[in-house]
Amino acid sequence: MNQLDQLKQHTIVVADTGNFKQLAQFAPRDATTNPSLILKAVQQSEYAPLLQEVVKAQGRAPLERVVDEVLVRFGLEILKVVPGRVSTEVDARLSFDTACTIARAHHLIGLYERAGISRERVLIKVAATWEGIQAAKALEHEGIHCNLTLLFSFCQAVACGDAGVTLISPFVGRIYDWYKKQAGAAWDEAANAGENDPGVKSVSAIYNYYKHFDIDTEVMGASFRNAGQILALAGCDLLTISPDLLAALQGSDAPVSKRLDAQAAKALPIHAHTYNEPQFRYALNEDAMASDKLAEGIRAFAADAAKLDRMIEELRK
């Protein structure tokens, strides 16, 4: 078997793309999207007609409603290909507004349900700020399942577990990027590869914590820079992988071994943690990497959301 097929024996494989025409060849169970991936897709000639069709059908509807229609349309197309779930993201500009995040999530779920899609097949993607985590907690109580994204720190993961969210997406590659940049010329790639990769270490610690304390929240490693990071997390609940790296795994038949194990985590000497709001904010502030990458990620997703807004406005002229 190739590495992708071997990986699927240990981990649920998810495709990290808005390009639904690529999905079938990798046979992922789920798919994730984000504002940057959707923006990238609608700029391609093969998807431009889809954007134009949605915008025309919405007429002079409020801009945020048109955007949601575009996001859900991509989600609906993805769900024709994958048997499981699609993640659809709430506008990153609402990352510090609990009430507006909840309202936007309700609208997205409503669009899916009106299209005949059960909410069980949709994960509402929300940034793992304190406000986003509280929004997700409320949504989960309503049976709306959430994927907490832009997660870089242990305190974010603990708070998400305590909130009962369905799934978290810790970002392996962006953690790696930060430490590599900080080290500069002193960075030793070989010494920081595999299980020693800082992003891999972060996800492994979160996974072991959840399994040790029987926390139901699923861990989905995300944002990979190379296949080595993916293989070092074989055994994680889920891994969301870009088409380029899915193809790389499909093109190799090197052996893949399980690296994370829920039963092994039970025996680890792990202490329980909990964070109220002041403790959470202080812990996040003390983690320079997580603070930097969370802020950077929100800004980047917000910028791409604004670009999509402008594309829609141009089409409506």
Coordinates of C-alpha atoms in Angstrom, one line a residue:
M1 CA 0.0 0.0 0.0
N2 CA 1.1 3.6 -0.6
Q3 CA 1.6 5.8 2.4
L4 CA -1.8 7.5 2.1
D5 CA -3.6 4.1 2.3
Q6 CA -1.3 3.1 5.2
L7 CA -2.0 6.3 7.1
K8 CA -5.8 5.7 6.7
Q9 CA -5.4 2.6 8.8
H10 CA -4.4 4.7 11.8
T11 CA -6.0 8.1 11.2
I12 CA -9.0 9.6 9.5
V13 CA -7.7 11.5 6.5
V14 CA -9.3 14.9 5.7
A15 CA -8.7 17.0 2.6
D16 CA -7.7 20.6 3.3
T17 CA -9.0 22.4 0.2
G18 CA -11.8 24.3 -1.4
N19 CA -11.1 22.6 -4.8
F20 CA -13.8 20.0 -4.7
K21 CA -12.9 18.7 -8.2
Q22 CA -9.6 17.4 -6.8
L23 CA -11.1 15.4 -3.9
A24 CA -12.2 12.1 -5.4
Q25 CA -8.7 10.9 -6.2
F26 CA -7.7 11.0 -2.6
A27 CA -10.9 9.5 -1.1
P28 CA -10.8 11.5 2.2
R29 CA -13.6 11.1 4.7
D30 CA -14.0 14.8 5.4
A31 CA -12.9 18.1 4.0
T32 CA -12.0 21.4 5.5
T33 CA -12.1 24.9 4.0
N34 CA -11.1 28.4 5.2
P35 CA -11.4 31.9 3.7
S36 CA -8.0 31.6 2.1
L37 CA -8.8 28.3 0.4
I38 CA -12.2 29.6 -0.8
L39 CA -10.6 32.8 -2.2
K40 CA -8.0 30.7 -4.0
A41 CA -10.7 28.5 -5.5
V42 CA -13.0 31.3 -6.8
Q43 CA -10.0 32.9 -8.5
Q44 CA -9.6 29.8 -10.7
S45 CA -11.4 29.9 -14.1
E46 CA -13.1 26.5 -13.4
Y47 CA -14.8 27.9 -10.3
A48 CA -15.5 31.5 -11.5
P49 CA -18.9 30.6 -13.0
L50 CA -20.0 29.1 -9.6
L51 CA -19.2 32.4 -7.9
Q52 CA -21.0 34.4 -10.6
E53 CA -24.1 32.1 -10.4
V54 CA -24.4 32.5 -6.6
V55 CA -23.9 36.3 -6.7
K56 CA -26.5 36.7 -9.5
A57 CA -29.0 34.6 -7.6
Q58 CA -28.6 36.7 -4.5
G59 CA -29.3 40.0 -6.1
R60 CA -29.0 42.9 -3.7
A61 CA -29.0 40.7 -0.5
P62 CA -26.7 42.0 2.3
L63 CA -23.0 41.2 1.5
E64 CA -22.5 38.9 4.4
R65 CA -25.5 36.8 3.3
V66 CA -24.0 36.5 -0.2
V67 CA -20.7 35.4 1.2
D68 CA -22.4 32.7 3.3
E69 CA -24.2 31.5 0.2
V70 CA -20.8 31.2 -1.6
L71 CA -19.2 29.3 1.4
V72 CA -22.2 26.9 1.7
R73 CA -22.3 26.3 -2.1
F74 CA -18.7 25.1 -2.0
G75 CA -19.6 23.0 1.1
L76 CA -22.5 21.4 -0.8
E77 CA -20.3 20.5 -3.7
I78 CA -17.7 19.0 -1.4
L79 CA -20.3 17.0 0.4
K80 CA -21.2 15.4 -3.0
V81 CA -17.7 13.9 -3.0
V82 CA -16.8 13.1 0.7
P83 CA -18.9 10.7 2.8
G84 CA -18.4 12.6 6.0
R85 CA -18.3 16.2 7.1
V86 CA -17.3 19.6 5.7
S87 CA -15.9 22.5 7.8
T88 CA -17.2 25.9 6.9
E89 CA -15.7 28.9 8.6
V90 CA -17.3 31.9 10.3
D91 CA -15.9 35.3 9.1
A92 CA -12.6 35.8 11.0
R93 CA -13.6 39.5 11.6
L94 CA -16.0 38.1 14.2
S95 CA -13.3 36.3 16.1
F96 CA -13.8 38.5 19.2
D97 CA -17.6 38.7 19.1
T98 CA -19.4 35.8 20.7
A99 CA -22.9 36.8 19.9
C100 CA -22.2 37.6 16.2
T101 CA -20.3 34.4 15.8
I102 CA -23.3 32.4 17.1
A103 CA -25.7 34.3 14.8
R104 CA -23.4 33.7 11.7
A105 CA -23.2 30.0 12.6
H106 CA -27.0 29.8 12.8
H107 CA -27.2 31.3 9.4
L108 CA -24.7 28.9 7.9
I109 CA -26.4 25.8 9.4
G110 CA -29.7 27.1 8.2
L111 CA -28.5 27.3 4.7
Y112 CA -27.1 23.7 4.8
E113 CA -30.3 22.4 6.3
R114 CA -32.5 24.2 3.7
A115 CA -30.4 22.4 1.1
G116 CA -31.2 19.1 2.7
I117 CA -27.9 18.6 4.6
S118 CA -28.1 17.4 8.2
R119 CA -26.1 19.5 10.7
E120 CA -24.3 16.2 11.6
R121 CA -22.4 16.6 8.3
V122 CA -21.2 20.2 9.0
L123 CA -18.6 21.6 11.3
I124 CA -18.8 25.3 12.0
K125 CA -15.2 26.6 12.0
V126 CA -14.4 29.3 14.6
A127 CA -11.1 30.8 15.7
A128 CA -10.0 29.6 19.1
T129 CA -10.2 32.9 20.9
W130 CA -11.9 33.1 24.3
E131 CA -14.9 34.6 22.6
G132 CA -14.9 31.9 19.8
I133 CA -14.6 29.1 22.4
Q134 CA -17.6 30.5 24.3
A135 CA -19.6 30.7 21.0
A136 CA -18.7 27.1 20.2
K137 CA -19.8 26.0 23.7
A138 CA -23.2 27.6 23.2
L139 CA -23.5 26.2 19.7
E140 CA -22.6 22.7 20.8
H141 CA -25.5 22.8 23.4
E142 CA -27.8 23.4 20.4
G143 CA -26.4 20.4 18.5
I144 CA -24.3 22.5 16.1
H145 CA -20.9 21.0 16.0
C146 CA -17.8 23.1 15.8
N147 CA -14.2 23.0 14.6
L148 CA -12.0 25.3 16.6
T149 CA -9.2 26.6 14.3
L150 CA -6.1 28.8 14.7
L151 CA -5.2 26.7 17.7
F152 CA -1.5 27.0 18.7
S153 CA -1.4 26.6 22.5
F154 CA -2.1 24.1 25.2
C155 CA -4.5 26.5 27.0
Q156 CA -6.6 26.9 23.9
A157 CA -6.9 23.1 23.7
V158 CA -7.8 22.7 27.4
A159 CA -10.5 25.4 27.1
C160 CA -11.9 23.8 24.0
G161 CA -12.1 20.4 25.7
D162 CA -13.8 22.0 28.7
A163 CA -16.3 23.7 26.4
G164 CA -17.2 20.3 24.8
V165 CA -16.4 21.3 21.3
T166 CA -16.5 18.5 18.7
L167 CA -13.1 19.0 17.1
I168 CA -10.0 21.2 17.3
S169 CA -7.5 21.9 14.5
P170 CA -4.0 22.6 16.0
F171 CA -1.7 24.1 13.4
V172 CA 1.5 22.1 13.1
G173 CA 3.1 24.0 10.2
R174 CA 2.6 27.5 11.5
I175 CA 4.1 26.5 14.9
Y176 CA 7.1 25.1 13.0
D177 CA 7.4 28.3 11.0
W178 CA 7.5 30.4 14.1
Y179 CA 10.3 28.5 15.8
K180 CA 12.3 28.2 12.6
K181 CA 12.1 31.9 12.0
Q182 CA 13.0 32.7 15.7
A183 CA 16.1 30.4 15.5
G184 CA 17.3 31.9 12.2
A185 CA 20.7 30.6 11.1
A186 CA 20.9 28.4 14.3
W187 CA 17.9 26.3 13.1
D188 CA 18.8 22.6 12.8
E189 CA 16.3 21.0 10.5
A190 CA 17.3 17.4 11.2
A191 CA 17.3 17.9 14.9
N192 CA 13.8 19.4 14.7
A193 CA 12.2 16.9 12.4
G194 CA 9.7 14.1 13.1
E195 CA 8.7 13.8 16.7
N196 CA 11.0 16.6 17.6
D197 CA 9.2 19.1 15.3
P198 CA 7.8 21.8 17.6
G199 CA 4.4 21.6 15.9
V200 CA 4.3 17.8 16.2
K201 CA 5.3 18.0 19.8
S202 CA 2.4 20.5 20.5
V203 CA -0.2 18.3 18.8
S204 CA 1.1 15.1 20.5
A205 CA 0.8 16.8 24.0
I206 CA -2.7 17.9 23.3
Y207 CA -3.7 14.4 22.0
N208 CA -2.2 12.7 25.0
Y209 CA -3.9 15.1 27.4
Y210 CA -7.3 14.5 25.8
K211 CA -7.0 10.7 25.7
H212 CA -5.6 10.6 29.3
F213 CA -8.6 12.4 30.7
D214 CA -11.2 10.9 28.3
I215 CA -12.0 14.2 26.7
D216 CA -14.3 13.5 23.7
T217 CA -13.1 16.4 21.6
E218 CA -11.4 15.1 18.4
V219 CA -7.9 16.3 17.5
M220 CA -7.2 17.1 13.9
G221 CA -3.7 18.1 13.1
A222 CA -3.6 20.8 10.4
S223 CA -1.3 23.1 8.4
F224 CA 1.5 20.8 7.4
R225 CA 4.7 21.8 5.7
N226 CA 6.0 18.4 4.8
A227 CA 5.0 14.7 4.8
G228 CA 7.3 14.0 7.8
Q229 CA 5.1 16.1 10.0
I230 CA 2.1 14.1 8.9
L231 CA 3.7 10.7 9.4
A232 CA 5.0 11.7 12.9
L233 CA 1.3 12.2 13.9
A234 CA 0.0 8.9 12.5
G235 CA -2.6 7.7 15.0
C236 CA -4.0 11.2 15.7
D237 CA -7.8 11.2 15.5
L238 CA -7.8 13.1 12.2
L239 CA -5.3 14.9 10.0
T240 CA -6.3 17.5 7.4
I241 CA -3.9 17.5 4.5
S242 CA -3.4 19.7 1.4
P243 CA -3.8 18.1 -2.1
D244 CA 0.0 18.5 -2.8
L245 CA 0.9 16.5 0.4
L246 CA -1.9 14.0 -0.2
A247 CA -0.4 13.3 -3.6
A248 CA 3.1 13.0 -2.1
L249 CA 1.9 10.4 0.3
Q250 CA 0.0 8.6 -2.5
G251 CA 3.3 8.5 -4.5
S252 CA 5.3 6.7 -1.8
D253 CA 5.2 3.2 -0.5
A254 CA 7.6 3.6 2.4
P255 CA 6.2 2.1 5.6
V256 CA 4.0 4.1 8.0
S257 CA 3.8 3.2 11.7
K258 CA 1.4 4.4 14.3
R259 CA 3.0 7.1 16.4
L260 CA 0.1 8.3 18.7
D261 CA -1.9 5.8 20.8
A262 CA -4.9 6.5 23.0
Q263 CA -4.2 3.6 25.4
A264 CA -0.5 4.6 25.8
A265 CA -1.6 8.1 26.8
K266 CA -3.6 6.7 29.7
A267 CA -0.3 5.6 31.4
L268 CA 1.4 9.0 31.1
P269 CA 1.9 11.2 34.1
I270 CA -0.3 14.1 33.1
H271 CA -1.9 16.7 35.4
A272 CA -5.3 18.2 34.8
H273 CA -5.7 21.9 33.9
T274 CA -8.5 24.3 33.7
Y275 CA -8.7 28.0 32.7
N276 CA -11.2 30.7 33.5
E277 CA -11.1 33.8 31.3
P278 CA -8.4 35.8 33.0
Q279 CA -6.2 32.6 33.4
F280 CA -6.8 31.8 29.7
R281 CA -5.8 35.2 28.5
Y282 CA -2.7 35.3 30.7
A283 CA -1.6 31.8 29.6
L284 CA -2.1 32.8 25.9
N285 CA -0.2 36.0 26.5
E286 CA 2.7 34.2 28.0
D287 CA 3.0 32.0 24.9
A288 CA 4.7 34.3 22.4
M289 CA 4.4 31.9 19.6
A290 CA 0.7 31.2 20.1
S291 CA -0.1 34.9 20.6
D292 CA 1.8 35.9 17.4
K293 CA 0.3 33.1 15.2
L294 CA -3.3 33.5 16.5
A295 CA -3.2 37.3 15.7
E296 CA -1.4 36.7 12.4
G297 CA -3.9 34.0 11.4
I298 CA -7.0 36.1 12.2
R299 CA -5.5 39.0 10.2
A300 CA -4.7 36.8 7.2
F301 CA -8.2 35.2 7.1
A302 CA -9.8 38.6 7.6
A303 CA -7.8 40.0 4.7
D304 CA -8.9 37.2 2.4
A305 CA -12.5 37.5 3.5
A306 CA -12.3 41.2 2.6
K307 CA -10.9 40.3 -0.8
L308 CA -13.8 37.9 -1.4
D309 CA -16.1 40.8 -0.4
R310 CA -14.6 43.0 -3.0
M311 CA -14.8 40.3 -5.7
I312 CA -18.5 39.9 -5.0
E313 CA -19.1 43.7 -5.0
E314 CA -17.4 43.9 -8.4
L315 CA -19.7 41.2 -9.8
R316 CA -22.7 43.1 -8.4
K317 CA -21.9 46.3 -10.2

